[in-house]
Short mmCIF file of C-alpha atoms and ligand atoms in Angstrom, two decimals:
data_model
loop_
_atom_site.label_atom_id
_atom_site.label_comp_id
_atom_site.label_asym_id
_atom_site.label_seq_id
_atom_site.Cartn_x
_atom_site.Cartn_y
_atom_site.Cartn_z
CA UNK I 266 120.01 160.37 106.97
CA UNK I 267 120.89 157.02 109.21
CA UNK I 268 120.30 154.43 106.74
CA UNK I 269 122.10 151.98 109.15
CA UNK I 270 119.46 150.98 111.22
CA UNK I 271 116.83 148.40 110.74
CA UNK I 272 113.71 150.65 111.72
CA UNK I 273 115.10 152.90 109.21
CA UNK I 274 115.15 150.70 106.55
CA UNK I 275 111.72 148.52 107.54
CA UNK I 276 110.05 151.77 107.64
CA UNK I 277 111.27 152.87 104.04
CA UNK I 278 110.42 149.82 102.63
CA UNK I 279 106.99 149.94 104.25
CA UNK I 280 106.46 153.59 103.15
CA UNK I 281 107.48 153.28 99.26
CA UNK I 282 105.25 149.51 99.58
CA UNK I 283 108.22 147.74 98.91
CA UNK I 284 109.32 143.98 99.76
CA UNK I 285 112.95 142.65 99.08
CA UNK I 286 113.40 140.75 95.87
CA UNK I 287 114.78 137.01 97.18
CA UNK I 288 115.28 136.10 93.34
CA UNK I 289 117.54 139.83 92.90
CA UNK I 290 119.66 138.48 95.87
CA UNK I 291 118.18 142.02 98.25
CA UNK I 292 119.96 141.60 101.59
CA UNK I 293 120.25 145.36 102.78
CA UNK I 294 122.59 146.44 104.98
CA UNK I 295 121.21 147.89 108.21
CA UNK I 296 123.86 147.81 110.11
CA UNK I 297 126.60 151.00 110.69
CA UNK I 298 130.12 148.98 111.81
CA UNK I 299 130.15 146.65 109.09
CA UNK I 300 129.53 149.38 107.06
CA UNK I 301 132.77 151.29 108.28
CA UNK I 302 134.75 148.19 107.95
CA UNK I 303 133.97 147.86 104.32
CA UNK I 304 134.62 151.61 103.55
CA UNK I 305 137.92 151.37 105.46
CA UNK I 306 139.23 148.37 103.09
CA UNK I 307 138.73 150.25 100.31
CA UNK I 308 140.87 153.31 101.39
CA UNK I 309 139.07 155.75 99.29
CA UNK I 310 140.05 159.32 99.09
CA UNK I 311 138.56 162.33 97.06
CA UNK I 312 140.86 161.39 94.23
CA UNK I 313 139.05 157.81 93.78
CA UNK I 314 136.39 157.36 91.62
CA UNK I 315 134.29 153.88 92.31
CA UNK I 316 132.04 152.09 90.91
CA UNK I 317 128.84 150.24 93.09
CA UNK I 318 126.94 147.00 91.76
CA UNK I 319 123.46 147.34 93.70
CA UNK I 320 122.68 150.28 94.84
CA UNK I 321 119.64 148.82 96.77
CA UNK I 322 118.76 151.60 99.34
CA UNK I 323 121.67 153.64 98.55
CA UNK I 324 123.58 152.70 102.78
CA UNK I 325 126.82 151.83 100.95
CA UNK I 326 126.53 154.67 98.28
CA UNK I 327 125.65 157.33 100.78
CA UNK I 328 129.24 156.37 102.79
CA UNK I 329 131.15 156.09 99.50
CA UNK I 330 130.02 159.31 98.12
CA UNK I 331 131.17 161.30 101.40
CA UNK I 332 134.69 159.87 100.99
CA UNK I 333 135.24 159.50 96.96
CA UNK I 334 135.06 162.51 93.91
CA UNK I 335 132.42 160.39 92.46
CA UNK I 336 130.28 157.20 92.69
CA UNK I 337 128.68 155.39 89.81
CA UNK I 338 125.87 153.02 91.16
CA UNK I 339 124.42 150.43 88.80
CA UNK I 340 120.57 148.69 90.33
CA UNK I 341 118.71 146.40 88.16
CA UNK I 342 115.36 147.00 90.37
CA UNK I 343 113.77 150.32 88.84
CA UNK I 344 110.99 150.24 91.65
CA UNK I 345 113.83 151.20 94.27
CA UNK I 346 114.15 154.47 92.46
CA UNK I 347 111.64 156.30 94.46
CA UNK I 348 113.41 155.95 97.61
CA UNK I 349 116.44 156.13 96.12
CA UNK I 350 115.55 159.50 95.05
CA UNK I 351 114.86 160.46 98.67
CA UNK I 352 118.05 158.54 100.10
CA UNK I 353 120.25 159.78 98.15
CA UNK I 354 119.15 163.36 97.16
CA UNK I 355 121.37 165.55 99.25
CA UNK I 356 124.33 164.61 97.73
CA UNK I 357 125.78 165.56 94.28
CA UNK I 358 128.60 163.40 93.22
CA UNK I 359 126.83 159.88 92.38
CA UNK I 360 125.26 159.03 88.92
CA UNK I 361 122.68 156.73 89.30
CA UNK I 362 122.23 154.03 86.60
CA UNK I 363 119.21 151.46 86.31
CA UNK I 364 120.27 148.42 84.46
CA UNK I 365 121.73 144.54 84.86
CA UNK I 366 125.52 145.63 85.62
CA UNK I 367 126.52 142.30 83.37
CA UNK I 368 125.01 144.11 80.64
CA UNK I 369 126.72 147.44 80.95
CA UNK I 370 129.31 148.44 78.72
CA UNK I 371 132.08 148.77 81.26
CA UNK I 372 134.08 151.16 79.22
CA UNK I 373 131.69 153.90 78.91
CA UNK I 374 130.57 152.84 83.10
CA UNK I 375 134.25 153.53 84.22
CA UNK I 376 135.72 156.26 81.46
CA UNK I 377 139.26 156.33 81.23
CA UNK I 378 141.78 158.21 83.17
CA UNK I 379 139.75 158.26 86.83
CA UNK I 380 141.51 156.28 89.72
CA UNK I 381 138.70 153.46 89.69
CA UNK I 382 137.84 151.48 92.86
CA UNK I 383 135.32 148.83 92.67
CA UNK I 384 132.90 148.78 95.93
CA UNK I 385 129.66 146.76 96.75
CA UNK I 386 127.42 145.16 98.81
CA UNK I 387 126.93 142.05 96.16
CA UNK I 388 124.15 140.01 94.97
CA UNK I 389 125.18 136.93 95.76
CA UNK I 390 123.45 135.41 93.00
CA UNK I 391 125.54 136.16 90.30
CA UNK I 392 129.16 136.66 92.19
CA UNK I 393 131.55 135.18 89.87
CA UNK I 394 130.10 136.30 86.43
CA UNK I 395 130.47 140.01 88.49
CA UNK I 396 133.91 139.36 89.48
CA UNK I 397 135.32 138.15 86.10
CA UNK I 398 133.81 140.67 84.29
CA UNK I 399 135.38 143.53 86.06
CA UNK I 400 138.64 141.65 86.25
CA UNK I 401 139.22 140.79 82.63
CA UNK I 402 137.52 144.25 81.82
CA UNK I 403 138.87 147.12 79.84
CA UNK I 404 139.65 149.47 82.52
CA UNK I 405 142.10 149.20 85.18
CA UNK I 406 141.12 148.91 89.14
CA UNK I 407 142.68 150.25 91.91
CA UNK I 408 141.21 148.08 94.43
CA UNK I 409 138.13 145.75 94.75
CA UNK I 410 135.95 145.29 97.54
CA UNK I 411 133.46 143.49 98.08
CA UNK I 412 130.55 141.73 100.82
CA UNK I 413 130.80 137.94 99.72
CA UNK I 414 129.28 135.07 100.58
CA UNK I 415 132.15 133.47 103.42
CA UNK I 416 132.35 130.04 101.24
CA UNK I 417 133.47 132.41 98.15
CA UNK I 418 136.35 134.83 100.09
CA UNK I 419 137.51 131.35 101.30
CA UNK I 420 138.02 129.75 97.92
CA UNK I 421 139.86 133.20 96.55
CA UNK I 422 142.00 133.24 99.10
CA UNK I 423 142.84 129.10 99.39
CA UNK I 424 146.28 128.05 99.35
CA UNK I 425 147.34 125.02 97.50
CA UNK I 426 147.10 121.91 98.87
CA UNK I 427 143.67 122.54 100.51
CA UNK I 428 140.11 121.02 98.86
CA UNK I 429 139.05 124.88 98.93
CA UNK I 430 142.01 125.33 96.52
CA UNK I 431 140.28 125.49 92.78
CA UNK I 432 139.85 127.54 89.67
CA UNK I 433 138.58 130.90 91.66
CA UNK I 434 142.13 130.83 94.03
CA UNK I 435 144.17 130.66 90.54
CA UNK I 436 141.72 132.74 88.59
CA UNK I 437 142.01 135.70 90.63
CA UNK I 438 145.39 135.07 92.64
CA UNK I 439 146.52 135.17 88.84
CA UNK I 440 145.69 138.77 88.66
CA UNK I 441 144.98 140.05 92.13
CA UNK I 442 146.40 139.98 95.60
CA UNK I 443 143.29 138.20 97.50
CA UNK I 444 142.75 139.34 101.21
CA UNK I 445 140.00 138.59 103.13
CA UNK I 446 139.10 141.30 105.82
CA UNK I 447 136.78 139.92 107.87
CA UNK I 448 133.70 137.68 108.58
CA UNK I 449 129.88 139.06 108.36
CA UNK I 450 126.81 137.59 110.27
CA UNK I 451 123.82 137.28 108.71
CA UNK I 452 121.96 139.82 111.75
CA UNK I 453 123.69 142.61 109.91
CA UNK I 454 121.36 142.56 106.73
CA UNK I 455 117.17 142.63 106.23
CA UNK I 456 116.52 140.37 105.62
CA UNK I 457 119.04 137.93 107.18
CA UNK I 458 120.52 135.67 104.43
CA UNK I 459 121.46 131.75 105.36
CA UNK I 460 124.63 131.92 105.15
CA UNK I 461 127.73 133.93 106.78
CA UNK I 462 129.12 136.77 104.09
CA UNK I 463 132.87 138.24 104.56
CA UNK I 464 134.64 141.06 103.44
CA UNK I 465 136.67 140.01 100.16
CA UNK I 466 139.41 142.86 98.96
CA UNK I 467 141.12 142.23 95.47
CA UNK I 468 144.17 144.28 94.92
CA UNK I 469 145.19 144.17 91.05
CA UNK I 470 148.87 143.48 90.61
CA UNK I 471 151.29 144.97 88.34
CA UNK I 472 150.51 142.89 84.57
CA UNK I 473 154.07 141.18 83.88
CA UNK I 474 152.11 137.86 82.60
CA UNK I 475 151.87 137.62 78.76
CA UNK I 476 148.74 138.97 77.23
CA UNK I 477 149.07 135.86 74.27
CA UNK I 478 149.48 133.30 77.22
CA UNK I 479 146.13 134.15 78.84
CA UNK I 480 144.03 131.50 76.66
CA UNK I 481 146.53 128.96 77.20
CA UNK I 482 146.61 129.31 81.21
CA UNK I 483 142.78 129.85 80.96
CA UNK I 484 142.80 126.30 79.79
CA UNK I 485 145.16 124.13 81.56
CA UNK I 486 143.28 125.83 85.36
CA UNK I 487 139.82 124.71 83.81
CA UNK I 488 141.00 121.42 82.73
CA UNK I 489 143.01 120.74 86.04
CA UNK I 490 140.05 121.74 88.03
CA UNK I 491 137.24 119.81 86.07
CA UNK I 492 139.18 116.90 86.43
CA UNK I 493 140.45 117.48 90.23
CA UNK I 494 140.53 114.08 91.24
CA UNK I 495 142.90 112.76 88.59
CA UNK I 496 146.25 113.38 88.19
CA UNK I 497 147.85 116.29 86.34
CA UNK I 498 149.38 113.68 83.50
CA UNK I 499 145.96 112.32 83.25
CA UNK I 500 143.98 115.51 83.23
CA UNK I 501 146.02 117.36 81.23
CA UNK I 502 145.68 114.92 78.57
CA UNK I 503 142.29 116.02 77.63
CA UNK I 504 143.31 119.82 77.33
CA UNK I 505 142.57 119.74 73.43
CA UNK I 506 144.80 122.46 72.57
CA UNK I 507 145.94 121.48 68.97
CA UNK I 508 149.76 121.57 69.36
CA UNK I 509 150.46 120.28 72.86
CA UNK I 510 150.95 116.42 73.11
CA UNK I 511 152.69 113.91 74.78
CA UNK I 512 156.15 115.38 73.83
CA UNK I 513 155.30 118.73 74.96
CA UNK I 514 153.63 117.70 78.32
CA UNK I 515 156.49 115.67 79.18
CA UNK I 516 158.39 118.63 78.21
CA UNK I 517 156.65 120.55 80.72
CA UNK I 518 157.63 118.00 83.65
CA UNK I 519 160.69 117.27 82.98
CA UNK I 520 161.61 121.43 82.36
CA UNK I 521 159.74 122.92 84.83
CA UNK I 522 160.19 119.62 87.08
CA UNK I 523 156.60 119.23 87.98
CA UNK I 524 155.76 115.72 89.11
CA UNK I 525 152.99 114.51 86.71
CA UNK I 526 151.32 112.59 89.32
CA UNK I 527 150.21 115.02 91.39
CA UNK I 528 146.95 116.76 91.28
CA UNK I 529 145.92 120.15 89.86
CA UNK I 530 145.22 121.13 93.94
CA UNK I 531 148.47 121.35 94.68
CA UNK I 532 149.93 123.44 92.04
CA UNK I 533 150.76 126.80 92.48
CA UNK I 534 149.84 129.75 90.52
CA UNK I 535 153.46 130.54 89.58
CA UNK I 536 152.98 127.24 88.46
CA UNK I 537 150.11 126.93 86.65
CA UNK I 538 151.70 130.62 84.53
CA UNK I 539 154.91 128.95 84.29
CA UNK I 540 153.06 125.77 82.49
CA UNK I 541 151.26 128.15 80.42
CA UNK I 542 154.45 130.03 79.06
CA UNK I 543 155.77 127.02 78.26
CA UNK I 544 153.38 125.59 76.24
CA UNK I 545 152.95 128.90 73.88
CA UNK I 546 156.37 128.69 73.63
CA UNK I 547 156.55 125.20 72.36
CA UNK I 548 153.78 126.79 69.65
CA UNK I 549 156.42 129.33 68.00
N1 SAM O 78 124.15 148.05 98.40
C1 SAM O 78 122.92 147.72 99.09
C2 SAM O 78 123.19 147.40 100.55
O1 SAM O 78 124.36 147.22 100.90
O2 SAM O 78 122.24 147.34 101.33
C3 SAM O 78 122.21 146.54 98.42
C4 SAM O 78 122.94 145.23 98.44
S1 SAM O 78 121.96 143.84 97.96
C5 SAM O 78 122.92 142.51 98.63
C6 SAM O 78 122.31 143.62 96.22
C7 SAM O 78 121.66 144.65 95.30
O3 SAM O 78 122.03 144.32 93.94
C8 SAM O 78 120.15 144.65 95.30
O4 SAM O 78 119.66 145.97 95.46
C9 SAM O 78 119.73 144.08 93.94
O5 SAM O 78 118.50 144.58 93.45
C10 SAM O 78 120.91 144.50 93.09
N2 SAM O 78 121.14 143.65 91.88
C11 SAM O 78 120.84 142.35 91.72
N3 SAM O 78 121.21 141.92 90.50
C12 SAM O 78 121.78 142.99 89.87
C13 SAM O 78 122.34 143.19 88.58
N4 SAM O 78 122.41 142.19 87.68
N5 SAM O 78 122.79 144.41 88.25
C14 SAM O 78 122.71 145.45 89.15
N6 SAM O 78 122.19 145.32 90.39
C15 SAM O 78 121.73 144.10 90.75
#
């Protein structure tokens, strides 16, 4: 079955008496090369297991389940399950779930010991609360890839220095290599959302960063970032972490020779870890 045409997919929808759900963020893919282009940055073989957030039709499942051992799809809209049952009914590897994906246990979703990818088509509506979850999750991912709004792959991938440059870049550059893999018109989904999506892939690096100093950096990137137009000195100064004061801030310049007048947008994200090390240290 061609899902990756439009007349395909208008005339399912019209069949089952379906309409796309604006507020459940239903932009399907109808289209077969950015399809491909998706499947290709995930490199999945038959020894990856992945997990999909929105099954929607079941396009992207149907290509994942050809390539991987197994897909688990999560959909939060139950009345897709009719076609659903007739999209996806040849094929034997995928395990359907109906259900809000932020409300899934993820350790019983991904069980242990599977080579877990992460692959999906996302709702753009609730992006980041999807991202973090899977990132600060119990289970480790091989790879993450995902169809993002093009405002969103920017910001994860920003550089310092830049006004893209904010609390997503140093969230997720703190635990991922950030690529983006291309840009996405709107004329490849039905319906056509109003804004340009892009291929985001998240690689998860090797942990060396210290499990105790997570809260700490947590903090100072929040605090940096709420406060973006002052400086670092002046920011930081509101952190309201119990131990760190004056002495230990100016510890942290004068150590890690970090100008205090500069603003959280241009520090790095060896940076921002280094800053965070040092303050838990100061705590011992
Ligand atoms: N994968 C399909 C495709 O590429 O055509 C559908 C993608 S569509 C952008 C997003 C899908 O996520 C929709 O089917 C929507 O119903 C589903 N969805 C929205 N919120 C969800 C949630 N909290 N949990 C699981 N699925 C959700």
């Amino acid at each position: 079955m061609n899902l990756a045409s439009p007349r395909t997919v208008r005339e399912l929808l019209a069949r089952h008496g379906l309409e796309t759900k604006k507020s459940l963020g239903q932009n399907f893919l109808v289209d077969g090369n950015t399809l491909r282009r998706i499947v290709e940055a995930a490199e999945i073989s038959p020894e990856d297991s992945v997990l999909e957030i929105g099954t929607g039709l079941g396009i992207l499942t149907r290509e994942l389940a050809r390539r991987a051992g197994r897909v688990v799809t999560v959909e939060i809209d139950r009345s897709l399950a009719p076609v659903l049952e007739e999209t996806l009914r040849d094929l034997v590897n995928i395990q359907q779930v109906f259900g809000d994906f932020l409300k899934q246990p993820l350790a019983e979703l991904l069980p242990a010991g599977d080579n877990w990818k992460v692959v999906a088509n996302l709702p753009y509506y609730i992006t980041t609360p999807i991202l973090f979850r899977l990132l600060e999750g119990p289970v480790p991912l091989r790879r993450l890839v995902f169809l993002v709004q093009k405002e969103v792959a920017q910001r994860a991938a920003a550089l310092p220095g830049g006004k893209t440059y904010g609390a997503l870049s140093v969230t997720l550059q703190h635990r991922c290599q950030v690529q983006v893999a291309g840009l996405v018109p709107p004329t490849v989904f039905i319906p056509p959302p109003k804004v340009d999506s892009a291929i985001l892939v998240l690689t998860p690096l090797a942990r060396t960063f210290p499990e105790e100093a997570e809260g700490v950096f947590r903090k100072l990137v929040e605090t940096a970032f709420r406060y973006r137009r002052k400086t670092l000195a002046n920011a930081w100064s509101k952190l309201n972490l119990d131990w760190v004061g004056p002495a230990e801030l100016n510890s942290v310049w004068s150590t890690l020779k970090i100008d205090p007048g500069i603003r959280g947008e241009c520090l790095s994200v060896a940076e921002f870890e280094a800053v965070a090390e040092h303050l838990l240290a100061q705590r011992r």
